[in-house]
Amino acid sequence: MNDQQLLLAWLPFFPLLSFLLLVTVGHKLNWFANTVLSVGAVLLSAASALYLQFTVFSDASATINVELWRWFMIGTSEVNIAFKLDSLSMVMTLVVSNIGFLIHTYASAYMKSDAHYHRFMAYMNLFIVAMLILVLADNLVLLYLGWEGVGLCSFLLIGFWYQDANNAAAAKKAFIITRVGDTFLAIGLFMLFKHTGSLQIDEISEFAQLNNFVDGDVVFIIAMLLLGGAVGKSAQLPLQTWLPDAMAGPTPVSALIHAATMVTAGVYLIARMQAVFVLSPDAMMIVSWIGGLTLLLAGLCALAQSDIKRVLAYSTMSQIGYMMLALGAGAFAQGIDHLMTHAFFKALLFLTAGSIILALHHEQNIFKMGGLLKRLPMISALFFVGIAALLALPLTSGFVSKEAIINQLYLSPTAGPMFWWMAVIGALLTSIYSFRLVFITFFGRYRGHAEVESKRPVLEYLPLILLAILSIVGGLLLADLSFVLPDVVSNGQSEPGFTHILALSTPYLGALIAYVVYFPKASKQTADNAAGNAIEPQSRAYQFWQDGGGFDLVYKYLLIKPFAFLAHINRRDVIDKIVLLIEFNASAWSEMLRASQNGLLRFYAAMLVLGCVVVLAFVMAVMGASA
């Protein structure tokens, strides 16, 4: 094992060791020691990833493999604890470790006063471990282990403040809904093994590239099962309802889930298994349809939100939709590029939102904010940088990656004009809800009652400044993924001038619409009418989009209530009665034996004599029978 392989092996083990120390002795340590352990471990992983990037992956075709130990055998196929680092997993590792480090640094200040700080940081470390295992795994079993680990950590962190019933419910909702997708993924892995005889990612990709699948329908079914897992983790239709509710967790958790870990896992899975997906044009088309519809749905829902974190949650759904659009059109590299730039500006937006929430004494309703540009100028400026990148304005990282996706959608021979129009309309919706958020939150009059706490710790500002820089120049850091993800779309072409100008103009058109609709009302509203959200009418349509488009209601009446009804009418079925009979018999015998221990000596003597008589009678009967 050479130095690079050793460093690769240690990448996930730095935060794993920190996690083990935090859960065993963290409660005995002070804030500083816990911070050094947790943040320092992720820093070591981030530094290791950067070292590998600059020393090995200056050559985009480079690959590092390291096998730690044999795990188990399935027939003649080995499943090992082994990692593979290529240009795709290198991008993901850099995002997970480096953005994760900045979020950990911010969290050390944000959660400093929490009584269970060590437990929180332990869970955050475990989240990084699970995601690193997921992206570095060289086989699908190990990938699935990381996949499930990410789901577990999201449950633990979303419900970290579980004393609040809403937080606990949000954690359970996220866990259950993502388990639906995980079930599809597990079945897909079984089918892949059945038809390829392997669970090694490289061997499956080679099998698919040789087109050795005997039946095209099998490829389509496998791709759909893998897509089922991806839409669950990445909060795409129809398994997207958990993500807005997941905002109940601490804000650093929201940043980690949206920027560096969980919701990007589904995009990575499709990109990693692209050799299987490209064999089924129908599956690719469905990937794009899911991405496009989620993009539009999330944009409409974001327009009706009053919670600053829920607005950002829906914006994440829409940006993941862009990535899915790109993947379905065959623009795999562009989808991963947008994943990376999205990590920069979405982490920035969530963390600045966290600083705003703390400055306003945990107020999250944007209608009770207003005028924050004057009261929190530094935080406001950093938030504006994140918004500019989200809008894909020129000179930002988002501009480079999102415009590349829109260009590829126009040129794709399989996508068609419908998906290009979806992307453009989605960009318009993004602009409207982003400027709505900016105008209501940062301009006009301050509509809150509590005093704004303008001074924030240095540990909060440093990650925000670095993320702001990445949100601007991050487009220059895009990796060459051509050796892993083939370009099947453009061959260097670009869309015509008119359509290009139309796509570029949507942020400005959205800004104009938002200014006309929201800016005057935000300026007039005061603290006295803020509670009524007087800026916007509370119509049924508004409530419909605020509730996420009615999906929770549909699931309630189509799935939850029928299941609860069946469970109720079968609460005393045959199996249940057998279990209850065993319980009754055990209870009856226990009661009889308990009654015999009454403390009366005469009763004990009588029982002793009776026992002797029974034993004597039994012995005499046996002797008589033998004679």
XYZ file of C-alpha atoms in Angstrom, residues 170-433:
264
model
C -40.159 15.392 10.889
C -37.318 12.960 11.629
C -39.641 9.956 11.407
C -41.179 11.261 8.194
C -37.775 11.669 6.550
C -36.672 8.234 7.714
C -39.804 6.415 6.524
C -40.105 8.115 3.125
C -36.450 7.599 2.270
C -36.804 3.946 3.309
C -39.316 3.559 0.472
C -36.662 4.638 -1.994
C -34.057 2.483 -0.263
C -36.264 -0.570 -0.776
C -36.357 0.078 -4.523
C -32.585 0.465 -4.544
C -32.057 -2.807 -2.657
C -34.237 -4.701 -5.149
C -32.309 -3.067 -7.985
C -29.022 -4.307 -6.515
C -30.399 -7.851 -6.281
C -31.444 -7.706 -9.937
C -28.063 -6.347 -10.987
C -26.321 -9.212 -9.229
C -28.684 -11.749 -10.782
C -28.070 -10.525 -14.333
C -24.397 -9.514 -14.132
C -23.074 -11.919 -11.499
C -21.214 -9.111 -9.758
C -21.672 -6.230 -7.346
C -18.415 -4.497 -8.318
C -19.231 -1.132 -9.875
C -16.463 -1.418 -12.492
C -17.529 -4.915 -13.529
C -21.184 -3.884 -13.830
C -20.215 -0.840 -15.910
C -18.066 -2.997 -18.198
C -20.906 -5.522 -18.510
C -23.304 -2.725 -19.478
C -20.885 -1.086 -21.932
C -20.568 -4.419 -23.734
C -24.386 -4.492 -23.819
C -24.474 -7.999 -22.380
C -27.979 -7.603 -20.951
C -30.104 -10.105 -22.843
C -33.361 -8.194 -22.386
C -33.891 -4.452 -22.763
C -36.860 -4.599 -20.403
C -34.563 -5.879 -17.657
C -32.299 -2.852 -18.085
C -35.302 -0.524 -17.896
C -36.591 -2.181 -14.708
C -33.154 -2.047 -13.057
C -32.748 1.611 -14.022
C -36.191 2.426 -12.599
C -35.355 0.685 -9.330
C -32.103 2.622 -9.039
C -34.016 5.796 -9.866
C -36.479 4.948 -7.086
C -33.619 5.020 -4.610
C -32.279 8.251 -6.078
C -35.569 10.173 -5.915
C -36.005 9.175 -2.272
C -32.610 10.446 -1.169
C -32.597 13.497 -3.455
C -36.169 14.564 -2.602
C -37.575 14.382 -6.125
C -41.101 13.553 -7.215
C -42.911 11.646 -5.845
C -40.825 11.141 -2.657
C -40.016 14.798 -2.039
C -42.343 15.580 0.864
C -39.819 14.879 3.628
C -37.359 17.629 2.691
C -39.289 20.800 3.699
C -40.253 19.237 7.042
C -36.604 18.318 7.631
C -35.987 22.023 8.268
C -37.068 21.304 11.856
C -33.486 20.294 12.637
C -30.688 22.716 13.588
C -29.651 24.959 10.683
C -26.133 23.437 10.274
C -27.880 20.095 9.717
C -29.974 21.644 6.955
C -26.812 22.996 5.339
C -25.073 19.615 5.529
C -28.054 17.696 4.136
C -28.660 20.122 1.274
C -25.129 21.046 0.296
C -22.720 18.223 1.044
C -24.422 14.957 1.861
C -27.856 13.443 1.616
C -29.697 15.088 -1.266
C -26.672 14.824 -3.550
C -26.463 11.045 -3.043
C -29.181 10.277 -5.585
C -27.504 12.395 -8.257
C -24.203 10.640 -7.587
C -25.852 7.204 -7.832
C -27.266 7.911 -11.300
C -23.979 9.396 -12.496
C -22.005 6.446 -11.119
C -24.367 3.937 -12.768
C -24.646 5.912 -16.026
C -23.489 2.893 -18.057
C -26.729 1.125 -17.089
C -28.993 4.145 -17.594
C -27.757 5.001 -21.099
C -28.830 1.549 -22.301
C -32.469 2.533 -21.704
C -33.588 5.739 -23.473
C -36.977 5.423 -21.778
C -35.335 5.419 -18.354
C -33.265 8.468 -19.278
C -36.409 10.259 -20.421
C -38.142 9.490 -17.125
C -35.149 10.851 -15.190
C -35.498 14.144 -17.066
C -39.274 14.268 -16.599
C -38.913 13.752 -12.856
C -36.260 16.462 -12.666
C -38.255 18.922 -14.752
C -41.533 18.425 -12.911
C -39.814 18.652 -9.522
C -38.086 21.835 -10.653
C -41.409 23.496 -11.511
C -43.285 22.165 -8.468
C -40.564 23.324 -6.075
C -40.464 26.770 -7.664
C -44.205 27.262 -7.210
C -44.095 25.989 -3.623
C -41.180 28.287 -2.750
C -43.285 31.278 -3.828
C -45.767 30.564 -1.029
C -43.444 29.886 1.924
C -43.105 32.138 4.948
C -40.280 30.210 6.679
C -36.862 31.277 5.384
C -35.476 27.743 5.666
C -38.420 26.221 3.806
C -37.867 28.644 0.920
C -34.279 27.419 0.720
C -35.424 23.795 1.031
C -37.662 24.125 -2.010
C -34.849 25.867 -3.870
C -32.704 22.780 -3.213
C -35.414 20.561 -4.685
C -35.479 22.740 -7.789
C -31.683 22.753 -8.189
C -31.539 18.971 -7.806
C -34.224 18.980 -10.506
C -31.765 20.762 -12.805
C -29.198 18.062 -12.098
C -31.744 15.344 -12.893
C -32.681 17.136 -16.118
C -29.020 17.118 -17.108
C -28.482 13.465 -16.199
C -31.558 12.377 -18.137
C -30.384 14.305 -21.197
C -27.011 12.561 -21.061
C -25.166 15.635 -19.772
C -23.685 13.748 -16.832
C -20.617 15.946 -16.348
C -22.723 19.118 -16.363
C -25.042 17.639 -13.740
C -22.109 16.863 -11.437
C -20.604 20.303 -12.078
C -23.848 21.902 -10.912
C -23.857 19.606 -7.880
C -20.488 21.051 -6.870
C -21.325 24.723 -7.416
C -24.706 24.208 -5.752
C -22.885 22.928 -2.661
C -21.005 26.230 -2.418
C -23.922 28.635 -2.618
C -26.504 26.487 -0.859
C -24.246 25.998 2.166
C -23.705 29.769 2.162
C -27.440 30.488 1.999
C -28.366 28.093 4.791
C -25.593 29.219 7.114
C -26.333 32.913 6.602
C -29.995 32.088 7.223
C -28.879 30.448 10.476
C -27.074 33.621 11.513
C -30.195 35.648 10.732
C -32.336 33.268 12.789
C -29.993 33.557 15.778
C -29.779 37.339 15.446
C -33.595 37.492 15.537
C -33.840 35.147 18.542
C -34.900 32.058 16.535
C -37.466 33.836 14.375
C -37.834 32.125 10.967
C -40.920 33.866 9.547
C -39.752 36.233 6.806
C -42.848 38.382 7.309
C -41.550 39.186 10.801
C -38.187 40.311 9.473
C -37.590 43.188 7.045
C -34.981 45.936 6.925
C -32.143 43.548 7.779
C -29.829 45.103 5.205
C -29.345 48.031 7.598
C -29.288 45.971 10.787
C -27.143 43.039 9.569
C -25.135 44.477 6.651
C -22.358 41.854 6.614
C -24.713 38.885 6.798
C -26.971 40.510 4.204
C -24.093 41.001 1.765
C -23.023 37.359 2.126
C -26.617 36.200 1.622
C -26.829 38.292 -1.561
C -23.738 36.534 -2.927
C -25.447 33.175 -2.391
C -28.627 34.433 -4.059
C -26.632 35.721 -7.044
C -25.070 32.271 -7.510
C -28.472 30.597 -7.104
C -29.827 32.877 -9.843
C -26.826 31.984 -12.043
C -25.891 35.628 -12.526
C -22.691 36.261 -14.528
C -19.408 36.128 -12.586
C -20.777 33.505 -10.180
C -20.179 29.759 -10.017
C -23.863 29.033 -10.584
C -23.737 30.840 -13.915
C -21.100 28.466 -15.274
C -22.830 25.230 -14.268
C -26.497 26.127 -14.799
C -25.946 27.737 -18.206
C -24.028 24.618 -19.250
C -27.048 22.488 -18.321
C -29.497 24.708 -20.210
C -27.179 24.685 -23.230
C -26.928 20.891 -23.156
C -30.697 20.505 -22.831
C -31.193 22.545 -25.987
C -28.656 20.488 -27.932
C -29.584 17.039 -26.608
C -30.921 14.768 -29.368
C -33.093 12.929 -26.846
C -34.312 15.636 -24.462
C -36.373 17.759 -26.840
C -37.487 21.388 -26.476
C -39.894 20.594 -23.615
C -37.076 20.064 -21.131
C -35.293 23.232 -22.267
C -38.470 25.217 -21.639
C -38.842 23.569 -18.228
C -35.324 24.697 -17.334
C -35.967 28.270 -18.511
C -39.327 28.547 -16.714
C -37.674 27.049 -13.633
C -35.007 29.754 -13.811
C -37.756 32.395 -13.955
C -39.489 30.912 -10.895
C -36.134 30.753 -9.096
C -35.607 34.437 -9.758
C -39.085 35.415 -8.559
C -38.977 33.485 -5.273
